[in-house]
Amino acid sequence: GQGVEQPDNLMSVEGTFARVNCTYSTSGFNGLSWYQQREGHAPVFLSYVVLDGLKDSGHFSTFLSRSNGYSYLLLTELQIKDSASYLCAVSWPNYNVLYFGSGTKLTVEP
Amino acid sequence: DPKIIQKPKYLVAVTGSEKILICEQYLGHNAMYWYRQSAKKPLEFMFSYSYQKLMDNQTASSRFQPQSSKKNHLDLQITALKPDDSATYFCASSQETGYSGNTLYFGEGSRLIVV
């Protein structure tokens, strides 16, 4: 819904970084959220952004460009346990409703 | 200790039957939600409730009926079950609706298989 698109898979190496991309196409934008979901478990909130630019939260950082309908989640100093699916979600038409992308499965290799 | 309790964790139902999924949250939140996740689709919004009142409904079928007997309860009744209803149903909550509605806390889900 709302054209939230994410690549299906991403692979990276322990100790390096990974950038998970998300594009969306909607008007009336009310913000974008990122969630982590491990196989067989519930999504866990990571970050919410509504203003353009980079929001640095340590291990996880998020970037937003509203004019381009684009966001990314940046994970630094990757650990094996960061292997999970990362879900992007756009709030539309109001804050209560989140439209999720299909998620990007990140695999961190030794 | 889990703060959002969903019951049952797993269930198998026969086509045409009716089931109720239970959700209780102990976070002191005023807003609760239901989302659905199937193998073929992204996590999909179904309902939002605030102070036991329905706020948003994105579910086309009336076979899905939320029920809120207490502020911290939001059950989901599903009638006339179909195989396409097979999915994991996640209950979630947030402090309020509106801006804080973007920070959702999810339960571990109820996995429903309809045969």
mmCIF file of C-alpha atoms in Angstrom:
data_model
loop_
_atom_site.group_PDB
_atom_site.id
_atom_site.type_symbol
_atom_site.label_atom_id
_atom_site.label_comp_id
_atom_site.label_asym_id
_atom_site.label_seq_id
_atom_site.Cartn_x
_atom_site.Cartn_y
_atom_site.Cartn_z
ATOM 1 C CA GLY A 1 0.000 0.000 0.000
ATOM 2 C CA GLN A 2 1.078 3.584 -0.694
ATOM 3 C CA GLY A 3 3.886 2.282 -2.892
ATOM 4 C CA VAL A 4 6.272 1.416 -0.061
ATOM 5 C CA GLU A 5 9.086 -0.485 -1.734
ATOM 6 C CA GLN A 6 12.104 -2.212 -0.263
ATOM 7 C CA PRO A 7 14.650 -4.626 -1.735
ATOM 8 C CA ASP A 8 14.008 -8.195 -0.683
ATOM 9 C CA ASN A 9 17.480 -9.110 0.467
ATOM 10 C CA LEU A 10 20.742 -7.535 1.549
ATOM 11 C CA MET A 11 24.010 -9.135 2.589
ATOM 12 C CA SER A 12 26.894 -7.581 4.467
ATOM 13 C CA VAL A 13 29.895 -8.515 6.582
ATOM 14 C CA GLU A 14 30.326 -8.390 10.335
ATOM 15 C CA GLY A 15 32.064 -5.212 11.478
ATOM 16 C CA THR A 16 31.074 -3.228 8.395
ATOM 17 C CA PHE A 17 27.840 -1.420 7.630
ATOM 18 C CA ALA A 18 24.580 -1.984 5.790
ATOM 19 C CA ARG A 19 22.143 0.479 4.257
ATOM 20 C CA VAL A 20 18.545 -0.598 3.893
ATOM 21 C CA ASN A 21 16.662 1.475 1.340
ATOM 22 C CA CYS A 22 12.989 2.378 1.235
ATOM 23 C CA THR A 23 11.011 4.353 -1.318
ATOM 24 C CA TYR A 24 7.429 5.457 -1.046
ATOM 25 C CA SER A 25 4.877 7.314 -3.115
ATOM 26 C CA THR A 26 2.207 9.115 -1.182
ATOM 27 C CA SER A 27 0.953 12.573 -0.529
ATOM 28 C CA GLY A 28 -0.137 13.728 2.901
ATOM 29 C CA PHE A 29 2.998 12.270 4.396
ATOM 30 C CA ASN A 30 2.918 11.932 8.194
ATOM 31 C CA GLY A 31 6.271 10.377 8.825
ATOM 32 C CA LEU A 32 8.190 7.176 8.250
ATOM 33 C CA SER A 33 9.113 4.471 10.740
ATOM 34 C CA TRP A 34 11.575 1.606 10.793
ATOM 35 C CA TYR A 35 11.022 -1.695 12.569
ATOM 36 C CA GLN A 36 13.204 -4.771 13.046
ATOM 37 C CA GLN A 37 11.585 -8.181 12.809
ATOM 38 C CA ARG A 38 13.311 -11.447 13.555
ATOM 39 C CA GLU A 39 11.953 -14.653 12.047
ATOM 40 C CA GLY A 40 8.888 -15.812 13.936
ATOM 41 C CA HIS A 41 8.801 -12.775 16.199
ATOM 42 C CA ALA A 42 7.062 -9.433 16.496
ATOM 43 C CA PRO A 43 8.304 -6.236 14.856
ATOM 44 C CA VAL A 44 10.314 -4.004 17.184
ATOM 45 C CA PHE A 45 10.335 -0.225 16.788
ATOM 46 C CA LEU A 46 13.682 1.322 15.807
ATOM 47 C CA SER A 47 13.138 4.864 14.586
ATOM 48 C CA TYR A 48 10.633 7.454 13.389
ATOM 49 C CA VAL A 49 11.512 10.359 11.077
ATOM 50 C CA VAL A 50 9.394 13.180 9.726
ATOM 51 C CA LEU A 51 11.993 15.826 8.852
ATOM 52 C CA ASP A 52 14.557 15.684 6.067
ATOM 53 C CA GLY A 53 18.097 14.741 6.885
ATOM 54 C CA LEU A 54 20.032 12.222 8.901
ATOM 55 C CA LYS A 55 18.961 11.186 12.388
ATOM 56 C CA ASP A 56 21.871 9.563 14.193
ATOM 57 C CA SER A 57 20.892 7.096 16.910
ATOM 58 C CA GLY A 58 24.195 5.283 17.319
ATOM 59 C CA HIS A 59 24.053 1.757 15.940
ATOM 60 C CA PHE A 60 21.018 2.706 13.844
ATOM 61 C CA SER A 61 20.732 5.923 11.864
ATOM 62 C CA THR A 62 17.952 6.980 9.556
ATOM 63 C CA PHE A 63 17.839 9.343 6.603
ATOM 64 C CA LEU A 64 14.814 10.914 4.980
ATOM 65 C CA SER A 65 14.293 12.895 1.784
ATOM 66 C CA ARG A 66 10.634 13.837 1.481
ATOM 67 C CA SER A 67 11.001 15.445 -1.916
ATOM 68 C CA ASN A 68 12.389 12.177 -3.301
ATOM 69 C CA GLY A 69 10.140 9.834 -1.336
ATOM 70 C CA TYR A 70 13.221 8.054 -0.025
ATOM 71 C CA SER A 71 14.576 6.856 3.279
ATOM 72 C CA TYR A 72 17.309 4.549 4.428
ATOM 73 C CA LEU A 73 18.249 2.802 7.635
ATOM 74 C CA LEU A 74 21.983 2.635 8.235
ATOM 75 C CA LEU A 75 23.407 0.006 10.533
ATOM 76 C CA THR A 76 27.052 0.457 11.514
ATOM 77 C CA GLU A 77 29.532 -1.928 13.145
ATOM 78 C CA LEU A 78 27.400 -4.835 12.119
ATOM 79 C CA GLN A 79 27.046 -7.868 14.342
ATOM 80 C CA ILE A 80 25.779 -11.293 13.412
ATOM 81 C CA LYS A 81 22.732 -10.682 15.604
ATOM 82 C CA ASP A 82 21.706 -7.782 13.344
ATOM 83 C CA SER A 83 20.571 -10.415 10.856
ATOM 84 C CA ALA A 84 16.831 -9.817 10.643
ATOM 85 C CA SER A 85 14.196 -8.259 8.436
ATOM 86 C CA TYR A 86 13.922 -4.487 8.478
ATOM 87 C CA LEU A 87 10.519 -3.000 7.769
ATOM 88 C CA CYS A 88 9.839 0.492 6.523
ATOM 89 C CA ALA A 89 6.395 1.996 7.199
ATOM 90 C CA VAL A 90 4.730 5.202 6.087
ATOM 91 C CA SER A 91 2.023 6.895 8.143
ATOM 92 C CA TRP A 92 -0.919 7.658 5.899
ATOM 93 C CA PRO A 93 -3.575 9.094 5.785
ATOM 94 C CA ASN A 94 -3.104 9.847 9.450
ATOM 95 C CA TYR A 95 -0.671 8.952 12.203
ATOM 96 C CA ASN A 96 -2.721 5.945 13.279
ATOM 97 C CA VAL A 97 -2.347 3.939 10.082
ATOM 98 C CA LEU A 98 1.022 2.529 9.029
ATOM 99 C CA TYR A 99 1.612 1.121 5.553
ATOM 100 C CA PHE A 100 4.489 -1.318 5.686
ATOM 101 C CA GLY A 101 6.860 -2.397 2.965
ATOM 102 C CA SER A 102 7.556 -6.091 2.491
ATOM 103 C CA GLY A 103 10.787 -5.763 4.432
ATOM 104 C CA THR A 104 14.440 -6.304 3.607
ATOM 105 C CA LYS A 105 16.055 -9.436 4.948
ATOM 106 C CA LEU A 106 19.549 -8.534 6.076
ATOM 107 C CA THR A 107 22.095 -11.309 6.422
ATOM 108 C CA VAL A 108 25.308 -10.480 8.239
ATOM 109 C CA GLU A 109 28.135 -12.881 7.485
ATOM 110 C CA PRO A 110 31.277 -13.461 9.545
ATOM 111 C CA ASP B 1 7.622 -10.443 31.084
ATOM 112 C CA PRO B 2 5.613 -9.870 27.935
ATOM 113 C CA LYS B 3 3.727 -6.596 28.066
ATOM 114 C CA ILE B 4 1.305 -7.481 25.300
ATOM 115 C CA ILE B 5 -0.236 -10.901 25.616
ATOM 116 C CA GLN B 6 -1.867 -12.587 22.657
ATOM 117 C CA LYS B 7 -3.756 -15.847 22.849
ATOM 118 C CA PRO B 8 -3.622 -18.365 21.374
ATOM 119 C CA LYS B 9 -0.139 -18.378 19.864
ATOM 120 C CA TYR B 10 -1.138 -20.959 17.282
ATOM 121 C CA LEU B 11 -4.464 -22.262 16.093
ATOM 122 C CA VAL B 12 -5.855 -24.349 13.289
ATOM 123 C CA ALA B 13 -9.443 -23.710 12.231
ATOM 124 C CA VAL B 14 -11.832 -25.292 9.792
ATOM 125 C CA THR B 15 -13.199 -23.286 6.854
ATOM 126 C CA GLY B 16 -16.504 -21.683 7.811
ATOM 127 C CA SER B 17 -15.867 -21.697 11.545
ATOM 128 C CA GLU B 18 -15.418 -18.749 13.909
ATOM 129 C CA LYS B 19 -12.498 -17.854 16.140
ATOM 130 C CA ILE B 20 -11.618 -15.118 18.618
ATOM 131 C CA LEU B 21 -8.080 -13.842 19.030
ATOM 132 C CA ILE B 22 -7.336 -12.370 22.442
ATOM 133 C CA CYS B 23 -5.109 -9.375 23.153
ATOM 134 C CA GLU B 24 -4.287 -7.720 26.469
ATOM 135 C CA GLN B 25 -1.697 -5.010 26.983
ATOM 136 C CA TYR B 26 -0.074 -4.001 30.265
ATOM 137 C CA LEU B 27 1.803 -0.931 29.087
ATOM 138 C CA GLY B 28 -0.849 1.526 30.234
ATOM 139 C CA HIS B 29 -1.468 2.566 26.637
ATOM 140 C CA ASN B 30 -4.667 4.129 25.412
ATOM 141 C CA ALA B 31 -4.479 3.056 21.765
ATOM 142 C CA MET B 32 -4.571 -0.482 20.401
ATOM 143 C CA TYR B 33 -4.351 -1.935 16.917
ATOM 144 C CA TRP B 34 -4.622 -5.081 14.873
ATOM 145 C CA TYR B 35 -2.275 -5.889 11.996
ATOM 146 C CA ARG B 36 -2.086 -8.985 9.810
ATOM 147 C CA GLN B 37 0.949 -10.564 8.184
ATOM 148 C CA SER B 38 0.709 -13.366 5.664
ATOM 149 C CA ALA B 39 3.354 -15.058 3.590
ATOM 150 C CA LYS B 40 2.231 -13.243 0.466
ATOM 151 C CA LYS B 41 1.774 -9.711 1.769
ATOM 152 C CA PRO B 42 3.457 -7.047 3.914
ATOM 153 C CA LEU B 43 2.303 -6.322 7.443
ATOM 154 C CA GLU B 44 -1.178 -4.956 6.866
ATOM 155 C CA PHE B 45 -3.134 -2.501 9.037
ATOM 156 C CA MET B 46 -6.605 -3.649 10.069
ATOM 157 C CA PHE B 47 -8.016 -1.544 12.925
ATOM 158 C CA SER B 48 -7.081 1.166 15.388
ATOM 159 C CA TYR B 49 -8.849 1.893 18.671
ATOM 160 C CA SER B 50 -8.450 4.745 21.090
ATOM 161 C CA TYR B 51 -10.055 4.655 24.565
ATOM 162 C CA GLN B 52 -12.111 1.685 23.343
ATOM 163 C CA LYS B 53 -13.488 3.583 20.361
ATOM 164 C CA LEU B 54 -12.873 2.577 16.754
ATOM 165 C CA MET B 55 -10.702 5.166 15.018
ATOM 166 C CA ASP B 56 -9.669 3.588 11.712
ATOM 167 C CA ASN B 57 -10.850 0.532 9.815
ATOM 168 C CA GLN B 58 -9.003 -0.647 6.725
ATOM 169 C CA THR B 59 -10.583 -4.091 6.645
ATOM 170 C CA ALA B 60 -13.015 -4.551 3.791
ATOM 171 C CA SER B 61 -14.764 -7.566 5.233
ATOM 172 C CA SER B 62 -17.290 -7.401 8.064
ATOM 173 C CA ARG B 63 -16.210 -10.922 9.024
ATOM 174 C CA PHE B 64 -13.528 -9.245 11.110
ATOM 175 C CA GLN B 65 -14.929 -7.587 14.227
ATOM 176 C CA PRO B 66 -12.776 -6.070 16.983
ATOM 177 C CA GLN B 67 -14.149 -6.181 20.519
ATOM 178 C CA SER B 68 -12.933 -4.043 23.397
ATOM 179 C CA SER B 69 -14.366 -4.977 26.801
ATOM 180 C CA LYS B 70 -11.723 -3.014 28.726
ATOM 181 C CA LYS B 71 -9.294 -0.252 27.815
ATOM 182 C CA ASN B 72 -6.378 -2.690 27.764
ATOM 183 C CA HIS B 73 -8.198 -5.393 25.811
ATOM 184 C CA LEU B 74 -8.783 -5.580 22.081
ATOM 185 C CA ASP B 75 -9.947 -8.961 20.852
ATOM 186 C CA LEU B 76 -10.552 -9.856 17.217
ATOM 187 C CA GLN B 77 -13.483 -12.024 16.216
ATOM 188 C CA ILE B 78 -13.281 -13.659 12.798
ATOM 189 C CA THR B 79 -16.357 -15.388 11.401
ATOM 190 C CA ALA B 80 -16.905 -17.624 8.380
ATOM 191 C CA LEU B 81 -13.185 -18.360 8.166
ATOM 192 C CA LYS B 82 -11.572 -18.844 4.766
ATOM 193 C CA PRO B 83 -8.187 -20.342 3.853
ATOM 194 C CA ASP B 84 -7.083 -16.860 2.715
ATOM 195 C CA ASP B 85 -7.477 -15.690 6.325
ATOM 196 C CA SER B 86 -4.442 -17.791 7.207
ATOM 197 C CA ALA B 87 -1.880 -15.358 8.589
ATOM 198 C CA THR B 88 -0.217 -14.167 11.741
ATOM 199 C CA TYR B 89 -2.360 -11.570 13.484
ATOM 200 C CA PHE B 90 -0.433 -9.026 15.510
ATOM 201 C CA CYS B 91 -1.928 -6.896 18.213
ATOM 202 C CA ALA B 92 -0.122 -3.626 18.961
ATOM 203 C CA SER B 93 -0.455 -0.615 21.202
ATOM 204 C CA SER B 94 0.799 2.948 21.544
ATOM 205 C CA GLN B 95 0.548 5.574 24.251
ATOM 206 C CA GLU B 96 -2.053 7.514 22.306
ATOM 207 C CA THR B 97 -3.176 7.756 18.713
ATOM 208 C CA GLY B 98 -1.945 10.701 16.685
ATOM 209 C CA TYR B 99 1.755 11.471 16.651
ATOM 210 C CA SER B 100 2.699 8.823 19.214
ATOM 211 C CA GLY B 101 0.828 6.288 17.130
ATOM 212 C CA ASN B 102 3.969 5.885 15.096
ATOM 213 C CA THR B 103 5.706 4.094 17.973
ATOM 214 C CA LEU B 104 3.965 0.765 18.110
ATOM 215 C CA TYR B 105 4.623 -2.038 20.544
ATOM 216 C CA PHE B 106 3.655 -5.403 19.099
ATOM 217 C CA GLY B 107 2.569 -8.620 20.715
ATOM 218 C CA GLU B 108 4.142 -11.873 19.554
ATOM 219 C CA GLY B 109 1.199 -12.666 17.326
ATOM 220 C CA SER B 110 -1.412 -15.352 16.872
ATOM 221 C CA ARG B 111 -0.671 -17.638 13.955
ATOM 222 C CA LEU B 112 -3.905 -18.802 12.334
ATOM 223 C CA ILE B 113 -4.102 -21.610 9.783
ATOM 224 C CA VAL B 114 -7.458 -22.230 8.130
ATOM 225 C CA VAL B 115 -7.895 -25.620 6.491
#
